[in-house]
Coordinates of C-alpha atoms in Angstrom, one line a residue:
M1 CA 15.4 -30.9 -5.6
S2 CA 15.3 -27.1 -6.3
D3 CA 17.3 -24.8 -4.1
W4 CA 14.7 -22.1 -4.7
N5 CA 12.3 -21.1 -1.9
S6 CA 9.9 -18.3 -1.3
R7 CA 12.5 -16.0 0.2
S8 CA 15.2 -16.6 -2.4
R9 CA 12.7 -16.1 -5.2
F10 CA 11.5 -12.8 -3.6
N11 CA 15.1 -11.6 -3.0
A12 CA 16.1 -12.5 -6.6
V13 CA 13.4 -10.5 -8.2
L14 CA 14.1 -7.4 -6.1
S15 CA 17.8 -7.8 -7.1
G16 CA 16.9 -7.8 -10.8
E17 CA 17.4 -11.6 -11.2
V18 CA 15.1 -14.3 -12.6
P19 CA 14.2 -17.1 -10.2
D20 CA 12.8 -20.5 -11.3
R21 CA 9.3 -19.1 -11.1
P22 CA 7.8 -15.7 -10.1
P23 CA 6.8 -15.2 -6.5
V24 CA 3.1 -14.9 -6.1
A25 CA 0.9 -13.3 -3.5
A26 CA -2.3 -11.4 -2.9
W27 CA -3.7 -9.3 0.0
G28 CA -6.8 -7.6 1.2
H29 CA -8.6 -6.1 4.2
F30 CA -9.9 -8.1 7.1
F31 CA -12.5 -5.5 8.1
D32 CA -14.0 -7.5 11.0
V33 CA -10.7 -7.8 12.9
E34 CA -8.4 -5.0 11.5
T35 CA -8.5 -3.0 14.7
D36 CA -7.2 -5.9 16.9
P37 CA -3.5 -6.7 16.3
A38 CA -3.8 -10.3 17.5
L39 CA -6.9 -11.1 15.4
L40 CA -5.5 -9.3 12.4
T41 CA -2.3 -11.3 12.7
D42 CA -4.2 -14.5 12.9
A43 CA -6.3 -13.6 9.8
T44 CA -3.2 -12.7 7.9
I45 CA -1.4 -15.9 8.8
R46 CA -4.4 -18.1 7.9
F47 CA -4.8 -16.3 4.6
T48 CA -1.1 -16.6 3.8
L49 CA -0.8 -20.3 4.6
G50 CA -4.3 -21.2 3.2
Y51 CA -3.1 -20.1 -0.3
D52 CA 0.6 -20.9 0.2
W53 CA 1.6 -17.4 -0.8
D54 CA 5.3 -16.7 -1.4
W55 CA 5.4 -13.5 0.6
V56 CA 3.2 -11.5 3.0
K57 CA 1.9 -8.0 2.4
I58 CA 0.5 -6.8 5.7
N59 CA -2.7 -5.0 5.0
P60 CA -3.5 -2.5 7.9
R61 CA -6.7 -0.6 8.3
N62 CA -6.4 2.4 5.9
T63 CA -7.1 4.9 8.7
Y64 CA -4.4 4.1 11.2
Y65 CA -2.2 7.0 10.3
L66 CA -5.2 9.4 10.5
E67 CA -5.9 8.1 14.0
A68 CA -2.4 8.8 15.0
F69 CA -2.8 12.5 14.1
G70 CA -6.2 12.8 15.7
N71 CA -8.9 11.8 13.3
T72 CA -11.5 9.4 14.8
F73 CA -13.8 6.7 13.2
D74 CA -16.8 4.5 13.9
Y75 CA -15.5 1.0 13.1
D76 CA -19.1 -0.4 13.4
D77 CA -20.1 1.7 10.3
Y78 CA -18.1 0.8 7.2
H79 CA -18.7 2.3 3.8
G80 CA -16.7 0.1 1.5
S81 CA -13.2 0.0 2.9
Q82 CA -13.7 3.2 4.8
P83 CA -15.2 3.5 8.3
Y84 CA -17.4 6.5 9.1
Q85 CA -15.3 9.5 10.2
T86 CA -16.5 11.0 13.4
R87 CA -13.8 13.7 13.6
G88 CA -11.3 15.2 11.2
I89 CA -8.6 17.5 12.4
I90 CA -8.3 19.5 9.1
N91 CA -11.6 21.3 8.2
T92 CA -10.2 24.7 7.3
V93 CA -6.8 26.0 6.0
K94 CA -5.9 27.2 9.5
D95 CA -6.2 23.6 10.8
L96 CA -3.0 22.7 8.9
R97 CA -1.1 23.8 12.1
L98 CA -2.7 20.9 14.0
V99 CA -0.6 18.3 12.1
D100 CA 2.0 17.6 14.8
H101 CA 4.6 14.8 14.6
E102 CA 5.1 14.7 18.4
R103 CA 1.5 13.6 18.9
A104 CA 1.6 10.9 16.2
I105 CA 5.0 9.2 16.9
G106 CA 4.4 6.4 19.3
S107 CA 0.6 6.6 19.1
T108 CA -1.4 3.4 19.8
A109 CA -2.5 3.3 16.2
I110 CA 1.0 3.1 14.9
L111 CA 2.3 0.8 17.7
D112 CA -0.5 -1.6 16.7
Q113 CA 0.9 -2.1 13.3
I114 CA 4.4 -2.8 14.7
D115 CA 2.8 -5.3 16.9
V116 CA 1.2 -7.0 13.9
L117 CA 4.5 -7.1 12.1
R118 CA 6.3 -8.7 15.0
R119 CA 3.6 -11.3 15.4
V120 CA 3.6 -12.2 11.7
R121 CA 7.4 -12.2 11.5
K122 CA 7.5 -14.6 14.4
S123 CA 4.8 -16.9 13.0
L124 CA 6.1 -17.0 9.5
P125 CA 9.9 -16.8 9.8
D126 CA 10.6 -18.3 6.4
L127 CA 8.5 -15.9 4.3
P128 CA 9.4 -12.3 3.3
V129 CA 7.1 -9.8 5.0
A130 CA 6.4 -6.3 3.7
Q131 CA 4.8 -3.7 5.9
T132 CA 2.5 -1.1 4.3
V133 CA 3.4 2.6 4.5
F134 CA 1.2 5.3 3.0
S135 CA 2.6 8.5 1.4
P136 CA 2.6 11.8 3.2
L137 CA 0.2 13.3 0.6
T138 CA -2.2 10.3 1.1
I139 CA -2.2 10.9 4.8
L140 CA -2.7 14.7 4.5
L141 CA -5.7 14.2 2.2
G142 CA -7.1 11.7 4.7
L143 CA -6.6 14.1 7.6
A144 CA -8.6 16.7 5.6
G145 CA -11.4 14.2 4.9
L146 CA -10.6 14.4 1.1
P147 CA -10.6 11.5 -1.3
R148 CA -7.3 9.7 -1.9
S149 CA -8.5 7.9 -5.0
V150 CA -10.9 8.8 -7.7
G151 CA -14.5 8.1 -6.8
K152 CA -13.8 7.3 -3.1
T153 CA -15.2 9.8 -0.7
I154 CA -14.7 9.9 3.0
P155 CA -18.0 9.2 4.8
G156 CA -18.6 11.6 7.6
S157 CA -16.2 14.2 6.4
T158 CA -17.1 17.8 7.2
T159 CA -14.2 19.5 5.6
Q160 CA -14.7 22.9 4.0
V161 CA -11.5 22.9 1.9
S162 CA -10.0 21.2 -1.1
L163 CA -6.3 20.3 -1.7
K164 CA -6.1 23.3 -4.0
D165 CA -7.4 25.5 -1.2
L166 CA -4.8 24.3 1.1
I167 CA -2.0 24.9 -1.4
S168 CA -3.2 28.2 -2.8
E169 CA -4.1 29.8 0.6
D170 CA -1.2 28.4 2.6
P171 CA 1.5 26.6 0.6
E172 CA 4.0 26.9 3.4
G173 CA 1.6 25.5 5.9
T174 CA 0.9 22.6 3.5
H175 CA 4.6 21.8 3.2
R176 CA 5.0 22.1 7.0
A177 CA 2.2 19.6 7.5
L178 CA 3.7 17.2 4.9
H179 CA 7.1 17.6 6.7
E180 CA 5.5 16.7 10.0
I181 CA 3.9 13.6 8.5
T182 CA 7.2 12.6 6.9
L183 CA 8.9 12.8 10.3
V184 CA 6.4 10.3 11.7
L185 CA 6.9 7.9 8.7
E186 CA 10.7 8.1 9.0
D187 CA 10.4 7.1 12.6
Y188 CA 8.0 4.3 11.8
I189 CA 10.3 2.9 9.1
A190 CA 13.1 2.6 11.6
R191 CA 10.7 0.8 13.9
I192 CA 9.5 -1.7 11.3
A193 CA 13.0 -2.4 10.2
D194 CA 13.9 -3.3 13.8
A195 CA 10.7 -5.4 14.0
G196 CA 11.8 -7.6 11.2
A197 CA 10.3 -6.3 8.0
D198 CA 11.9 -7.5 4.7
A199 CA 10.4 -4.8 2.5
V200 CA 8.1 -1.8 2.6
Y201 CA 5.1 -1.6 0.4
Y202 CA 4.9 2.1 -0.2
A203 CA 1.4 3.2 -1.3
L204 CA 0.7 6.4 -3.1
T205 CA -2.9 5.2 -3.2
G206 CA -4.6 7.2 -6.0
T207 CA -3.0 10.5 -5.3
A208 CA -1.0 10.5 -8.5
N209 CA -4.0 11.4 -10.7
P210 CA -5.2 14.5 -12.6
V211 CA -8.4 14.6 -10.6
I212 CA -7.0 14.1 -7.2
S213 CA -3.9 16.2 -7.4
G214 CA -2.7 17.1 -10.9
K215 CA 0.9 16.7 -12.1
T216 CA 2.1 20.1 -11.0
I217 CA 0.8 19.7 -7.5
F218 CA 1.9 16.1 -7.2
T219 CA 5.5 16.8 -8.3
E220 CA 5.8 19.7 -5.7
F221 CA 3.7 18.3 -2.8
S222 CA 4.2 14.6 -3.1
T223 CA 7.4 13.7 -5.0
P224 CA 10.0 15.4 -2.6
Y225 CA 8.4 13.7 0.4
D226 CA 8.1 10.3 -1.5
R227 CA 11.8 10.5 -2.2
R228 CA 12.5 11.2 1.4
I229 CA 10.5 8.2 2.5
I230 CA 12.1 5.9 -0.1
A231 CA 15.6 7.1 1.0
S232 CA 14.7 6.3 4.6
I233 CA 13.6 2.8 3.6
S234 CA 16.8 2.3 1.8
D235 CA 18.9 3.7 4.6
H236 CA 17.4 0.9 6.8
G237 CA 18.4 -1.7 4.4
L238 CA 15.0 -2.4 3.0
P239 CA 13.7 -2.5 -0.6
T240 CA 10.7 -0.4 -1.6
L241 CA 7.7 -1.9 -3.5
L242 CA 5.9 1.1 -4.9
H243 CA 2.1 1.0 -5.4
T244 CA -0.3 3.4 -7.1
C245 CA -4.0 3.0 -7.6
G246 CA -6.3 4.0 -10.4
P247 CA -5.9 5.5 -13.9
H248 CA -3.5 8.1 -15.3
A249 CA -1.0 7.6 -12.5
F250 CA 1.7 9.9 -13.9
P251 CA 3.9 7.1 -15.2
D252 CA 6.7 9.5 -16.4
V253 CA 7.0 10.8 -12.8
I254 CA 6.5 7.5 -10.9
S255 CA 8.9 5.5 -13.1
S256 CA 11.7 7.8 -12.0
Y257 CA 11.4 6.8 -8.3
P258 CA 14.4 4.7 -7.1
V259 CA 12.4 1.6 -6.1
K260 CA 12.7 -2.2 -6.5
A261 CA 9.3 -2.9 -8.0
I262 CA 6.2 -1.0 -9.1
S263 CA 2.6 -2.0 -8.9
W264 CA 0.5 -0.2 -11.5
D265 CA -3.2 -0.8 -12.3
H266 CA -2.1 -1.8 -15.8
F267 CA -5.8 -2.6 -16.7
D268 CA -6.7 1.0 -16.2
S269 CA -6.3 3.9 -18.7
G270 CA -3.2 6.1 -18.8
N271 CA -0.9 3.5 -17.1
P272 CA 1.8 1.3 -18.6
G273 CA 0.2 -1.9 -20.0
I274 CA 1.4 -5.3 -18.9
G275 CA 4.8 -6.1 -20.3
T276 CA 5.7 -2.5 -20.9
P277 CA 9.5 -2.3 -21.0
S278 CA 10.9 -1.0 -17.7
P279 CA 14.2 -1.3 -15.8
I280 CA 12.1 -1.8 -12.6
P281 CA 10.5 -5.2 -12.0
A282 CA 6.7 -5.2 -12.2
L283 CA 4.4 -6.2 -9.4
A284 CA 1.6 -7.2 -11.7
G285 CA -0.6 -9.7 -13.5
V286 CA -4.2 -9.9 -12.5
N287 CA -7.1 -7.4 -12.3
R288 CA -8.2 -7.2 -8.7
A289 CA -11.8 -6.7 -9.8
D290 CA -11.9 -10.1 -11.5
I291 CA -10.7 -11.8 -8.3
T292 CA -13.5 -9.9 -6.4
K293 CA -16.0 -11.2 -8.9
R294 CA -14.5 -14.8 -8.5
D295 CA -14.0 -15.0 -12.2
V296 CA -11.8 -18.0 -12.3
E297 CA -11.4 -18.2 -16.1
T298 CA -10.5 -14.6 -16.6
V299 CA -8.0 -14.7 -13.7
Q300 CA -6.4 -17.8 -15.2
Q301 CA -6.1 -16.1 -18.5
Q302 CA -4.6 -13.0 -17.1
A303 CA -2.1 -14.9 -14.9
R304 CA -1.0 -17.1 -17.8
R305 CA -0.5 -14.0 -20.1
A306 CA 1.5 -12.3 -17.4
L307 CA 3.7 -15.3 -17.0
Q308 CA 4.2 -15.5 -20.8
V309 CA 4.9 -11.7 -21.2
Y310 CA 7.4 -11.6 -18.3
R311 CA 9.1 -14.9 -19.1
G312 CA 12.8 -14.4 -18.6
K313 CA 12.3 -11.2 -16.7
P314 CA 12.1 -10.5 -13.0
F315 CA 8.6 -9.8 -11.7
L316 CA 6.1 -10.6 -8.9
L317 CA 2.8 -12.1 -9.8
S318 CA -0.1 -10.4 -8.0
P319 CA -3.4 -8.6 -8.3
T320 CA -3.3 -4.9 -9.1
C321 CA -4.5 -3.9 -5.6
S322 CA -6.2 -5.2 -2.5
T323 CA -8.9 -7.8 -3.2
L324 CA -11.3 -10.1 -1.4
T325 CA -9.7 -12.2 1.3
G326 CA -11.1 -15.5 2.7
L327 CA -10.1 -19.1 2.1
R328 CA -12.7 -20.1 -0.3
N329 CA -12.2 -17.8 -3.3
P330 CA -11.5 -20.0 -6.3
A331 CA -10.1 -17.1 -8.2
L332 CA -7.3 -16.7 -5.7
S333 CA -6.6 -20.4 -5.9
A334 CA -6.3 -20.0 -9.7
L335 CA -3.8 -17.2 -9.2
R336 CA -1.7 -19.3 -6.9
S337 CA -1.8 -22.4 -9.1
A338 CA -0.8 -20.5 -12.2
V339 CA 2.9 -20.4 -11.3
E340 CA 2.9 -24.2 -10.9
E341 CA 1.6 -25.0 -14.4

C-alpha cells in the first residue's frame, strides 16, 4: 500500500518534490449560496468529496473585500460572476481618502470567510485547504468600479475615473489606499492562519495586463504590495499559490515573485505555455473553458498532455481558473480520473 495521501502529495509539490502522482483539484463559484457561510461550506464540501479532489481551494464571492470597505451589491441580480453594484465608494479621485482599514478589519464580509474556512477545516481534516486572497490592486479597482480582468465590466458602476486618473492626479493617495488595503489583508492572513489554512491562493485576477494596468503601473502600484502580502503569508508559515487570469500577464515580473506555485492561463496569448521551464511548480493543465463546455475529450487530452509534459516534475493538475461546479460535470470527472490512469 502506498504511503502517499492527498496531504503528503500537496506538501511534496510545494516543497519542490515529486509525489507518486500530481495532486488534482478544481474550483468554482456557488452563486446561489455564496453569501451564506454555512451553505457555502456545505456546497464546497459536497463538491470536494463528490469528485474526490486532493485539496480544497475555497472560492469566496468575488465582492467580499469590496463590501468590507463599503461597496454594496444586489445579490439577486448577477451579471456573470458579478452581482450588480448598488454603491461604490470610489467615484472620483477625492474618494481615495475613503479607503480606511479600520472600517474593513473585522467586517462581517471578512469574518464570513474565516467562518467558512473554519467549517471546511473541521469537516475535511485530512485535506489541505487554501483560502483565497485578492491582491490590493484588484481590490482597489473593484472599489472604484473598474474592471479587474479584460472584458469584465462592473455592472452598476458609476465611477467617473480610470486607474490612470487615480495615479496621475493623486499618486500619493493611490499608494495610501493600497497601503490601507494591505493592512486589512495582513490582518486577514493572520486570522486565516489561526483558522487552519494550509496555504493561500493569492489572486492577482487580471490586473497584470497591458489593458488593465500596464507594466509600469503594475510594477509600481501592485508589485510592492504583492510582495508585502506574500511575505506576510510566509511569516505565518503558509505557502503562496499565485494566480493570474487572462493574457499577457507580465511573466517576467510575475515569475520573480517568491511563491510555491504559479497558476497561469497557459492557453492564452503572452503567457508561458504548458511545460515552460520554471523553478516554480506549475498549477496547471486544463483550459477552464473546455470544462465549462463539458468537452470531455478535450479535457482528457489536455490532462494527459500535462501529465506527460510534467512527468518527473512537481506540479498540481488543475483548470486554469474557476470553472463550473456541480456534481454532474463529466469533464470534471475526466480531469479527476486522469491522474489514476
